mmCIF file of N, CA and C in Angstrom:
data_model
loop_
_atom_site.group_PDB
_atom_site.id
_atom_site.type_symbol
_atom_site.label_atom_id
_atom_site.label_comp_id
_atom_site.label_asym_id
_atom_site.label_seq_id
_atom_site.Cartn_x
_atom_site.Cartn_y
_atom_site.Cartn_z
ATOM 1 N N MET A 24 0.688 1.607 10.112
ATOM 2 C CA MET A 24 1.259 2.894 10.465
ATOM 3 C C MET A 24 1.864 2.794 11.862
ATOM 4 N N GLU A 25 3.025 3.400 12.033
ATOM 5 C CA GLU A 25 3.651 3.454 13.349
ATOM 6 C C GLU A 25 2.719 4.199 14.306
ATOM 7 N N ASN A 26 3.020 4.129 15.594
ATOM 8 C CA ASN A 26 2.209 4.824 16.592
ATOM 9 C C ASN A 26 2.197 6.323 16.281
ATOM 10 N N PRO A 27 1.073 6.873 15.813
ATOM 11 C CA PRO A 27 1.038 8.266 15.403
ATOM 12 C C PRO A 27 1.215 9.250 16.560
ATOM 13 N N ASN A 28 0.989 8.811 17.784
ATOM 14 C CA ASN A 28 1.077 9.714 18.924
ATOM 15 C C ASN A 28 2.508 10.060 19.309
ATOM 16 N N LYS A 29 3.487 9.378 18.753
ATOM 17 C CA LYS A 29 4.870 9.680 19.106
ATOM 18 C C LYS A 29 5.445 10.795 18.237
ATOM 19 N N TYR A 30 4.691 11.287 17.281
ATOM 20 C CA TYR A 30 5.170 12.326 16.369
ATOM 21 C C TYR A 30 4.626 13.693 16.778
ATOM 22 N N PRO A 31 5.418 14.754 16.562
ATOM 23 C CA PRO A 31 4.944 16.101 16.897
ATOM 24 C C PRO A 31 3.650 16.485 16.182
ATOM 25 N N ILE A 32 3.481 16.073 14.940
ATOM 26 C CA ILE A 32 2.245 16.359 14.210
ATOM 27 C C ILE A 32 1.394 15.096 14.190
ATOM 28 N N THR A 33 0.208 15.182 14.766
ATOM 29 C CA THR A 33 -0.699 14.036 14.787
ATOM 30 C C THR A 33 -2.064 14.474 14.274
ATOM 31 N N LYS A 34 -2.636 13.635 13.443
ATOM 32 C CA LYS A 34 -3.983 13.843 12.908
ATOM 33 C C LYS A 34 -4.642 12.477 12.814
ATOM 34 N N SER A 35 -5.932 12.458 12.767
ATOM 35 C CA SER A 35 -6.623 11.188 12.551
ATOM 36 C C SER A 35 -6.391 10.773 11.096
ATOM 37 N N GLU A 36 -6.545 9.497 10.827
ATOM 38 C CA GLU A 36 -6.385 9.036 9.445
ATOM 39 C C GLU A 36 -7.440 9.654 8.535
ATOM 40 N N ALA A 37 -8.615 9.939 9.073
ATOM 41 C CA ALA A 37 -9.652 10.614 8.276
ATOM 42 C C ALA A 37 -9.200 12.029 7.902
ATOM 43 N N GLU A 38 -8.570 12.714 8.844
ATOM 44 C CA GLU A 38 -8.052 14.056 8.538
ATOM 45 C C GLU A 38 -6.953 13.992 7.486
ATOM 46 N N TRP A 39 -6.029 13.023 7.640
ATOM 47 C CA TRP A 39 -4.950 12.873 6.642
ATOM 48 C C TRP A 39 -5.537 12.589 5.270
ATOM 49 N N ARG A 40 -6.493 11.672 5.207
ATOM 50 C CA ARG A 40 -7.092 11.281 3.926
ATOM 51 C C ARG A 40 -7.728 12.493 3.230
ATOM 52 N N GLU A 41 -8.466 13.284 3.980
ATOM 53 C CA GLU A 41 -9.112 14.460 3.394
ATOM 54 C C GLU A 41 -8.076 15.493 2.938
ATOM 55 N N GLU A 42 -7.067 15.703 3.742
ATOM 56 C CA GLU A 42 -6.041 16.701 3.426
ATOM 57 C C GLU A 42 -5.155 16.283 2.253
ATOM 58 N N LEU A 43 -4.785 15.012 2.174
ATOM 59 C CA LEU A 43 -3.811 14.543 1.183
ATOM 60 C C LEU A 43 -4.425 14.097 -0.134
ATOM 61 N N GLY A 44 -5.679 13.662 -0.139
ATOM 62 C CA GLY A 44 -6.267 13.050 -1.327
ATOM 63 C C GLY A 44 -5.868 11.587 -1.395
ATOM 64 N N GLU A 45 -6.538 10.824 -2.232
ATOM 65 C CA GLU A 45 -6.378 9.369 -2.248
ATOM 66 C C GLU A 45 -4.960 8.900 -2.619
ATOM 67 N N LYS A 46 -4.384 9.461 -3.671
ATOM 68 C CA LYS A 46 -3.059 8.983 -4.119
ATOM 69 C C LYS A 46 -1.979 9.252 -3.078
ATOM 70 N N ARG A 47 -1.911 10.487 -2.597
ATOM 71 C CA ARG A 47 -0.898 10.825 -1.588
ATOM 72 C C ARG A 47 -1.153 10.079 -0.287
ATOM 73 N N TYR A 48 -2.409 9.944 0.083
ATOM 74 C CA TYR A 48 -2.744 9.216 1.302
ATOM 75 C C TYR A 48 -2.226 7.773 1.204
ATOM 76 N N HIS A 49 -2.459 7.142 0.068
ATOM 77 C CA HIS A 49 -2.016 5.755 -0.110
ATOM 78 C C HIS A 49 -0.501 5.621 0.077
ATOM 79 N N ILE A 50 0.264 6.523 -0.510
ATOM 80 C CA ILE A 50 1.727 6.457 -0.398
ATOM 81 C C ILE A 50 2.178 6.815 1.014
ATOM 82 N N LEU A 51 1.762 7.971 1.500
ATOM 83 C CA LEU A 51 2.269 8.513 2.759
ATOM 84 C C LEU A 51 1.746 7.802 4.000
ATOM 85 N N ARG A 52 0.512 7.386 3.990
ATOM 86 C CA ARG A 52 -0.078 6.850 5.213
ATOM 87 C C ARG A 52 -0.309 5.341 5.162
ATOM 88 N N GLU A 53 -0.437 4.770 3.951
ATOM 89 C CA GLU A 53 -0.640 3.324 3.831
ATOM 90 C C GLU A 53 0.603 2.614 3.298
ATOM 91 N N LYS A 54 1.717 3.341 3.201
ATOM 92 C CA LYS A 54 3.007 2.787 2.796
ATOM 93 C C LYS A 54 2.996 2.229 1.381
ATOM 94 N N GLY A 55 2.310 2.924 0.496
ATOM 95 C CA GLY A 55 2.261 2.519 -0.904
ATOM 96 C C GLY A 55 3.543 2.890 -1.638
ATOM 97 N N THR A 56 3.619 2.488 -2.901
ATOM 98 C CA THR A 56 4.772 2.789 -3.749
ATOM 99 C C THR A 56 4.283 3.199 -5.129
ATOM 100 N N GLU A 57 4.869 4.249 -5.662
ATOM 101 C CA GLU A 57 4.566 4.674 -7.029
ATOM 102 C C GLU A 57 5.210 3.708 -8.022
ATOM 103 N N PHE A 58 4.670 3.648 -9.217
ATOM 104 C CA PHE A 58 5.330 2.902 -10.273
ATOM 105 C C PHE A 58 6.613 3.634 -10.639
ATOM 106 N N PRO A 59 7.676 2.902 -10.960
ATOM 107 C CA PRO A 59 8.934 3.567 -11.315
ATOM 108 C C PRO A 59 8.771 4.468 -12.535
ATOM 109 N N ARG A 60 9.538 5.538 -12.530
ATOM 110 C CA ARG A 60 9.621 6.513 -13.625
ATOM 111 C C ARG A 60 8.312 7.281 -13.877
ATOM 112 N N THR A 61 7.418 7.300 -12.888
ATOM 113 C CA THR A 61 6.157 8.023 -13.055
ATOM 114 C C THR A 61 6.079 9.258 -12.175
ATOM 115 N N GLY A 62 6.966 9.394 -11.217
ATOM 116 C CA GLY A 62 6.881 10.470 -10.244
ATOM 117 C C GLY A 62 7.391 11.804 -10.762
ATOM 118 N N GLU A 63 6.767 12.855 -10.296
ATOM 119 C CA GLU A 63 7.076 14.222 -10.703
ATOM 120 C C GLU A 63 8.531 14.614 -10.449
ATOM 121 N N TYR A 64 9.134 14.121 -9.376
ATOM 122 C CA TYR A 64 10.478 14.571 -9.001
ATOM 123 C C TYR A 64 11.586 13.590 -9.376
ATOM 124 N N ASN A 65 11.258 12.534 -10.079
ATOM 125 C CA ASN A 65 12.282 11.558 -10.453
ATOM 126 C C ASN A 65 13.460 12.211 -11.166
ATOM 127 N N LEU A 66 13.207 13.065 -12.128
ATOM 128 C CA LEU A 66 14.274 13.690 -12.912
ATOM 129 C C LEU A 66 14.353 15.204 -12.686
ATOM 130 N N THR A 67 13.961 15.667 -11.513
ATOM 131 C CA THR A 67 14.074 17.077 -11.155
ATOM 132 C C THR A 67 15.421 17.300 -10.480
ATOM 133 N N PHE A 68 16.188 18.266 -10.977
ATOM 134 C CA PHE A 68 17.504 18.545 -10.394
ATOM 135 C C PHE A 68 17.725 20.035 -10.171
ATOM 136 N N GLU A 69 16.664 20.771 -9.849
ATOM 137 C CA GLU A 69 16.778 22.194 -9.555
ATOM 138 C C GLU A 69 17.277 22.378 -8.116
ATOM 139 N N ASN A 70 17.812 23.562 -7.818
ATOM 140 C CA ASN A 70 18.269 23.871 -6.465
ATOM 141 C C ASN A 70 17.072 24.132 -5.565
ATOM 142 N N GLY A 71 17.090 23.515 -4.403
ATOM 143 C CA GLY A 71 16.010 23.720 -3.451
ATOM 144 C C GLY A 71 15.997 22.656 -2.377
ATOM 145 N N THR A 72 14.860 22.535 -1.754
ATOM 146 C CA THR A 72 14.681 21.603 -0.639
ATOM 147 C C THR A 72 13.436 20.761 -0.890
ATOM 148 N N TYR A 73 13.537 19.484 -0.587
ATOM 149 C CA TYR A 73 12.411 18.564 -0.697
ATOM 150 C C TYR A 73 11.773 18.428 0.683
ATOM 151 N N LEU A 74 10.478 18.670 0.732
ATOM 152 C CA LEU A 74 9.722 18.685 1.977
ATOM 153 C C LEU A 74 8.802 17.470 2.062
ATOM 154 N N CYS A 75 8.414 17.108 3.268
ATOM 155 C CA CYS A 75 7.431 16.040 3.456
ATOM 156 C C CYS A 75 6.132 16.451 2.775
ATOM 157 N N GLY A 76 5.562 15.564 1.985
ATOM 158 C CA GLY A 76 4.317 15.828 1.281
ATOM 159 C C GLY A 76 3.115 15.917 2.195
ATOM 160 N N ALA A 77 3.263 15.495 3.448
ATOM 161 C CA ALA A 77 2.156 15.558 4.398
ATOM 162 C C ALA A 77 2.253 16.781 5.312
ATOM 163 N N CYS A 78 3.425 16.995 5.925
ATOM 164 C CA CYS A 78 3.532 18.052 6.945
ATOM 165 C C CYS A 78 4.493 19.178 6.569
ATOM 166 N N HIS A 79 5.145 19.068 5.412
ATOM 167 C CA HIS A 79 6.017 20.110 4.867
ATOM 168 C C HIS A 79 7.325 20.298 5.633
ATOM 169 N N THR A 80 7.739 19.307 6.404
ATOM 170 C CA THR A 80 9.030 19.349 7.074
ATOM 171 C C THR A 80 10.137 19.181 6.039
ATOM 172 N N PRO A 81 11.194 20.002 6.070
ATOM 173 C CA PRO A 81 12.332 19.796 5.162
ATOM 174 C C PRO A 81 13.004 18.443 5.424
ATOM 175 N N LEU A 82 13.183 17.657 4.355
ATOM 176 C CA LEU A 82 13.741 16.309 4.479
ATOM 177 C C LEU A 82 15.078 16.133 3.760
ATOM 178 N N PHE A 83 15.168 16.647 2.530
ATOM 179 C CA PHE A 83 16.345 16.437 1.689
ATOM 180 C C PHE A 83 16.722 17.729 0.979
ATOM 181 N N LYS A 84 18.011 17.955 0.820
ATOM 182 C CA LYS A 84 18.500 19.095 0.041
ATOM 183 C C LYS A 84 18.804 18.635 -1.377
ATOM 184 N N SER A 85 18.613 19.529 -2.322
ATOM 185 C CA SER A 85 18.870 19.177 -3.729
ATOM 186 C C SER A 85 20.327 18.789 -3.956
ATOM 187 N N ASP A 86 21.246 19.298 -3.139
ATOM 188 C CA ASP A 86 22.665 18.933 -3.256
ATOM 189 C C ASP A 86 22.892 17.441 -3.033
ATOM 190 N N ASN A 87 21.964 16.786 -2.359
ATOM 191 C CA ASN A 87 22.090 15.360 -2.062
ATOM 192 C C ASN A 87 21.330 14.468 -3.031
ATOM 193 N N LYS A 88 20.731 15.050 -4.057
ATOM 194 C CA LYS A 88 19.960 14.276 -5.042
ATOM 195 C C LYS A 88 20.873 13.837 -6.176
ATOM 196 N N PHE A 89 20.665 12.629 -6.663
ATOM 197 C CA PHE A 89 21.446 12.123 -7.795
ATOM 198 C C PHE A 89 20.578 11.220 -8.663
ATOM 199 N N GLU A 90 21.017 11.001 -9.895
ATOM 200 C CA GLU A 90 20.314 10.107 -10.830
ATOM 201 C C GLU A 90 20.780 8.684 -10.567
ATOM 202 N N SER A 91 19.882 7.847 -10.099
ATOM 203 C CA SER A 91 20.231 6.468 -9.761
ATOM 204 C C SER A 91 19.747 5.477 -10.807
ATOM 205 N N ASN A 92 18.931 5.943 -11.733
ATOM 206 C CA ASN A 92 18.317 5.067 -12.744
ATOM 207 C C ASN A 92 17.427 3.990 -12.137
ATOM 208 N N CYS A 93 16.955 4.209 -10.907
ATOM 209 C CA CYS A 93 16.056 3.230 -10.288
ATOM 210 C C CYS A 93 14.588 3.561 -10.548
ATOM 211 N N GLY A 94 14.319 4.798 -11.010
ATOM 212 C CA GLY A 94 12.950 5.174 -11.314
ATOM 213 C C GLY A 94 12.264 6.026 -10.264
ATOM 214 N N TRP A 95 12.947 6.285 -9.147
ATOM 215 C CA TRP A 95 12.415 7.118 -8.083
ATOM 216 C C TRP A 95 13.450 8.179 -7.726
ATOM 217 N N PRO A 96 13.012 9.299 -7.161
ATOM 218 C CA PRO A 96 13.987 10.281 -6.693
ATOM 219 C C PRO A 96 14.941 9.626 -5.699
ATOM 220 N N SER A 97 16.239 9.918 -5.862
ATOM 221 C CA SER A 97 17.253 9.307 -4.998
ATOM 222 C C SER A 97 18.142 10.377 -4.382
ATOM 223 N N PHE A 98 18.451 10.177 -3.119
ATOM 224 C CA PHE A 98 19.294 11.093 -2.357
ATOM 225 C C PHE A 98 20.355 10.277 -1.632
ATOM 226 N N ASP A 99 21.513 10.899 -1.361
ATOM 227 C CA ASP A 99 22.556 10.161 -0.646
ATOM 228 C C ASP A 99 22.601 10.497 0.840
ATOM 229 N N ASP A 100 21.756 11.427 1.272
ATOM 230 C CA ASP A 100 21.677 11.768 2.691
ATOM 231 C C ASP A 100 20.401 12.566 2.924
ATOM 232 N N SER A 101 19.976 12.622 4.167
ATOM 233 C CA SER A 101 18.802 13.418 4.544
ATOM 234 C C SER A 101 19.251 14.563 5.440
ATOM 235 N N ILE A 102 18.366 15.501 5.670
ATOM 236 C CA ILE A 102 18.633 16.577 6.617
ATOM 237 C C ILE A 102 18.641 15.954 8.011
ATOM 238 N N GLU A 103 19.630 16.295 8.800
ATOM 239 C CA GLU A 103 19.804 15.675 10.107
ATOM 240 C C GLU A 103 18.539 15.751 10.955
ATOM 241 N N GLY A 104 18.122 14.590 11.459
ATOM 242 C CA GLY A 104 16.962 14.495 12.330
ATOM 243 C C GLY A 104 15.609 14.474 11.631
ATOM 244 N N ALA A 105 15.584 14.617 10.304
ATOM 245 C CA ALA A 105 14.314 14.724 9.578
ATOM 246 C C ALA A 105 13.687 13.376 9.248
ATOM 247 N N VAL A 106 14.492 12.315 9.258
ATOM 248 C CA VAL A 106 14.029 10.999 8.808
ATOM 249 C C VAL A 106 14.198 9.976 9.930
ATOM 250 N N GLU A 107 13.185 9.127 10.064
ATOM 251 C CA GLU A 107 13.220 8.012 11.013
ATOM 252 C C GLU A 107 13.436 6.730 10.224
ATOM 253 N N TYR A 108 14.172 5.787 10.796
ATOM 254 C CA TYR A 108 14.538 4.540 10.126
ATOM 255 C C TYR A 108 13.877 3.361 10.840
ATOM 256 N N ILE A 109 13.162 2.540 10.067
ATOM 257 C CA ILE A 109 12.418 1.402 10.621
ATOM 258 C C ILE A 109 12.788 0.139 9.842
ATOM 259 N N LYS A 110 13.080 -0.937 10.550
ATOM 260 C CA LYS A 110 13.332 -2.223 9.904
ATOM 261 C C LYS A 110 12.061 -2.691 9.211
ATOM 262 N N ASP A 111 12.176 -3.090 7.947
ATOM 263 C CA ASP A 111 11.021 -3.495 7.139
ATOM 264 C C ASP A 111 11.296 -4.875 6.552
ATOM 265 N N THR A 112 10.512 -5.862 6.968
ATOM 266 C CA THR A 112 10.692 -7.232 6.469
ATOM 267 C C THR A 112 9.518 -7.674 5.597
ATOM 268 N N THR A 113 8.725 -6.720 5.103
ATOM 269 C CA THR A 113 7.592 -7.068 4.245
ATOM 270 C C THR A 113 8.071 -7.569 2.886
ATOM 271 N N HIS A 114 7.220 -8.272 2.196
ATOM 272 C CA HIS A 114 7.476 -8.778 0.845
ATOM 273 C C HIS A 114 8.704 -9.699 0.791
ATOM 274 N N GLY A 115 9.025 -10.359 1.908
ATOM 275 C CA GLY A 115 10.136 -11.296 1.949
ATOM 276 C C GLY A 115 11.504 -10.645 1.790
ATOM 277 N N MET A 116 11.610 -9.346 2.079
ATOM 278 C CA MET A 116 12.880 -8.633 1.935
ATOM 279 C C MET A 116 13.291 -8.032 3.271
ATOM 280 N N MET A 117 14.582 -7.739 3.393
ATOM 281 C CA MET A 117 15.113 -6.993 4.537
ATOM 282 C C MET A 117 15.473 -5.615 4.020
ATOM 283 N N ARG A 118 14.702 -4.595 4.435
ATOM 284 C CA ARG A 118 14.951 -3.235 3.984
ATOM 285 C C ARG A 118 14.843 -2.297 5.176
ATOM 286 N N THR A 119 15.227 -1.053 4.939
ATOM 287 C CA THR A 119 15.056 -0.019 5.950
ATOM 288 C C THR A 119 14.076 1.010 5.408
ATOM 289 N N GLU A 120 12.916 1.072 6.038
ATOM 290 C CA GLU A 120 11.905 2.049 5.650
ATOM 291 C C GLU A 120 12.290 3.403 6.217
ATOM 292 N N ILE A 121 11.967 4.464 5.471
ATOM 293 C CA ILE A 121 12.204 5.812 5.967
ATOM 294 C C ILE A 121 10.864 6.526 6.124
ATOM 295 N N LEU A 122 10.721 7.193 7.280
ATOM 296 C CA LEU A 122 9.515 7.934 7.629
ATOM 297 C C LEU A 122 9.892 9.364 7.971
ATOM 298 N N CYS A 123 8.972 10.274 7.778
ATOM 299 C CA CYS A 123 9.155 11.642 8.249
ATOM 300 C C CYS A 123 9.155 11.602 9.777
ATOM 301 N N SER A 124 10.189 12.146 10.405
ATOM 302 C CA SER A 124 10.263 12.107 11.867
ATOM 303 C C SER A 124 9.311 13.102 12.533
ATOM 304 N N ASN A 125 8.665 13.956 11.743
ATOM 305 C CA ASN A 125 7.741 14.937 12.289
ATOM 306 C C ASN A 125 6.287 14.450 12.304
ATOM 307 N N CYS A 126 5.913 13.618 11.306
ATOM 308 C CA CYS A 126 4.511 13.164 11.242
ATOM 309 C C CYS A 126 4.366 11.651 11.045
ATOM 310 N N GLY A 127 5.473 10.937 10.827
ATOM 311 C CA GLY A 127 5.418 9.487 10.682
ATOM 312 C C GLY A 127 4.983 8.997 9.319
ATOM 313 N N SER A 128 4.933 9.878 8.334
ATOM 314 C CA SER A 128 4.506 9.466 6.997
ATOM 315 C C SER A 128 5.605 8.695 6.271
ATOM 316 N N HIS A 129 5.187 7.714 5.489
ATOM 317 C CA HIS A 129 6.085 6.864 4.708
ATOM 318 C C HIS A 129 6.687 7.660 3.550
ATOM 319 N N LEU A 130 8.006 7.570 3.420
ATOM 320 C CA LEU A 130 8.710 8.247 2.327
ATOM 321 C C LEU A 130 9.210 7.262 1.287
ATOM 322 N N GLY A 131 9.712 6.133 1.726
ATOM 323 C CA GLY A 131 10.306 5.136 0.838
ATOM 324 C C GLY A 131 11.234 4.245 1.646
ATOM 325 N N HIS A 132 12.410 3.941 1.068
ATOM 326 C CA HIS A 132 13.399 3.085 1.728
ATOM 327 C C HIS A 132 14.795 3.622 1.469
ATOM 328 N N VAL A 133 15.730 3.245 2.333
ATOM 329 C CA VAL A 133 17.128 3.601 2.124
ATOM 330 C C VAL A 133 17.916 2.304 1.952
ATOM 331 N N PHE A 134 18.828 2.321 0.989
ATOM 332 C CA PHE A 134 19.639 1.152 0.655
ATOM 333 C C PHE A 134 21.124 1.514 0.762
ATOM 334 N N GLU A 135 21.939 0.511 0.984
ATOM 335 C CA GLU A 135 23.391 0.705 1.132
ATOM 336 C C GLU A 135 24.102 0.467 -0.195
ATOM 337 N N ASP A 136 23.550 0.983 -1.293
ATOM 338 C CA ASP A 136 24.173 0.756 -2.603
ATOM 339 C C ASP A 136 24.361 2.054 -3.388
ATOM 340 N N GLY A 137 24.436 3.170 -2.678
ATOM 341 C CA GLY A 137 24.584 4.463 -3.344
ATOM 342 C C GLY A 137 25.988 4.671 -3.900
ATOM 343 N N PRO A 138 26.103 5.433 -4.975
ATOM 344 C CA PRO A 138 27.384 5.622 -5.645
ATOM 345 C C PRO A 138 28.249 6.760 -5.076
ATOM 346 N N THR A 139 27.749 7.483 -4.067
ATOM 347 C CA THR A 139 28.509 8.616 -3.539
ATOM 348 C C THR A 139 29.269 8.205 -2.277
ATOM 349 N N GLU A 140 29.926 9.169 -1.659
ATOM 350 C CA GLU A 140 30.725 8.905 -0.453
ATOM 351 C C GLU A 140 29.916 8.303 0.687
ATOM 352 N N THR A 141 28.626 8.640 0.773
ATOM 353 C CA THR A 141 27.812 8.116 1.880
ATOM 354 C C THR A 141 27.497 6.633 1.695
ATOM 355 N N GLY A 142 27.520 6.157 0.448
ATOM 356 C CA GLY A 142 27.167 4.764 0.167
ATOM 357 C C GLY A 142 25.684 4.487 0.298
ATOM 358 N N GLN A 143 24.875 5.532 0.493
ATOM 359 C CA GLN A 143 23.449 5.340 0.706
ATOM 360 C C GLN A 143 22.640 5.845 -0.483
ATOM 361 N N ARG A 144 21.502 5.193 -0.670
ATOM 362 C CA ARG A 144 20.541 5.616 -1.694
ATOM 363 C C ARG A 144 19.160 5.655 -1.053
ATOM 364 N N TYR A 145 18.726 6.860 -0.722
ATOM 365 C CA TYR A 145 17.377 7.066 -0.219
ATOM 366 C C TYR A 145 16.460 7.060 -1.435
ATOM 367 N N CYS A 146 15.643 6.051 -1.559
ATOM 368 C CA CYS A 146 14.741 5.871 -2.689
ATOM 369 C C CYS A 146 13.355 6.318 -2.234
ATOM 370 N N VAL A 147 12.899 7.467 -2.775
ATOM 371 C CA VAL A 147 11.740 8.156 -2.216
ATOM 372 C C VAL A 147 10.639 8.297 -3.261
ATOM 373 N N ASN A 148 9.407 8.114 -2.856
ATOM 374 C CA ASN A 148 8.265 8.348 -3.731
ATOM 375 C C ASN A 148 8.091 9.845 -3.964
ATOM 376 N N SER A 149 7.875 10.252 -5.208
ATOM 377 C CA SER A 149 7.617 11.666 -5.496
ATOM 378 C C SER A 149 6.390 12.177 -4.751
ATOM 379 N N LEU A 150 5.359 11.345 -4.623
ATOM 380 C CA LEU A 150 4.151 11.769 -3.926
ATOM 381 C C LEU A 150 4.372 11.957 -2.428
ATOM 382 N N SER A 151 5.517 11.515 -1.915
ATOM 383 C CA SER A 151 5.864 11.745 -0.515
ATOM 384 C C SER A 151 6.510 13.105 -0.319
ATOM 385 N N LEU A 152 6.753 13.807 -1.420
ATOM 386 C CA LEU A 152 7.531 15.047 -1.373
ATOM 387 C C LEU A 152 6.784 16.239 -1.962
ATOM 388 N N ASN A 153 7.206 17.403 -1.523
ATOM 389 C CA ASN A 153 6.926 18.683 -2.162
ATOM 390 C C ASN A 153 8.291 19.315 -2.375
ATOM 391 N N PHE A 154 8.429 20.118 -3.418
ATOM 392 C CA PHE A 154 9.713 20.748 -3.722
ATOM 393 C C PHE A 154 9.591 22.250 -3.553
ATOM 394 N N GLN A 155 10.570 22.811 -2.857
ATOM 395 C CA GLN A 155 10.623 24.260 -2.645
ATOM 396 C C GLN A 155 11.913 24.781 -3.268
ATOM 397 N N LYS A 156 11.786 25.586 -4.343
ATOM 398 C CA LYS A 156 12.957 26.144 -5.017
ATOM 399 C C LYS A 156 13.677 27.123 -4.111
ATOM 400 N N LYS A 157 14.996 27.222 -4.323
ATOM 401 C CA LYS A 157 15.796 28.222 -3.585
ATOM 402 C C LYS A 157 15.504 29.591 -4.103
#
């Protein structure tokens, strides 16, 4: 986990674990990944806003969501200032990890292979998100 003290919302890992439960804690705080095509929001396309599953900060608008066929919710952009970008060289790959800029929780990764004008594909775990309908 990145230095938790640099984020506006800070809690001990014990507090996060109790608040989030084991599955969400694993994804958000231990940088886990859901199995593809298993997440609640993979095929959700209602109007609204996707919030951080840990601190409820707005991260993505439904207007930026698209079907990527990758098995995870995909967005072509985030809400300005809501996401932090970290170089990730784990598993022998070069990727860009995305974190909530408010609490430092792991969301997923962003790739430069998106089909829209932005060219980006934010690949996000459903358990990293909450959805708020418009």
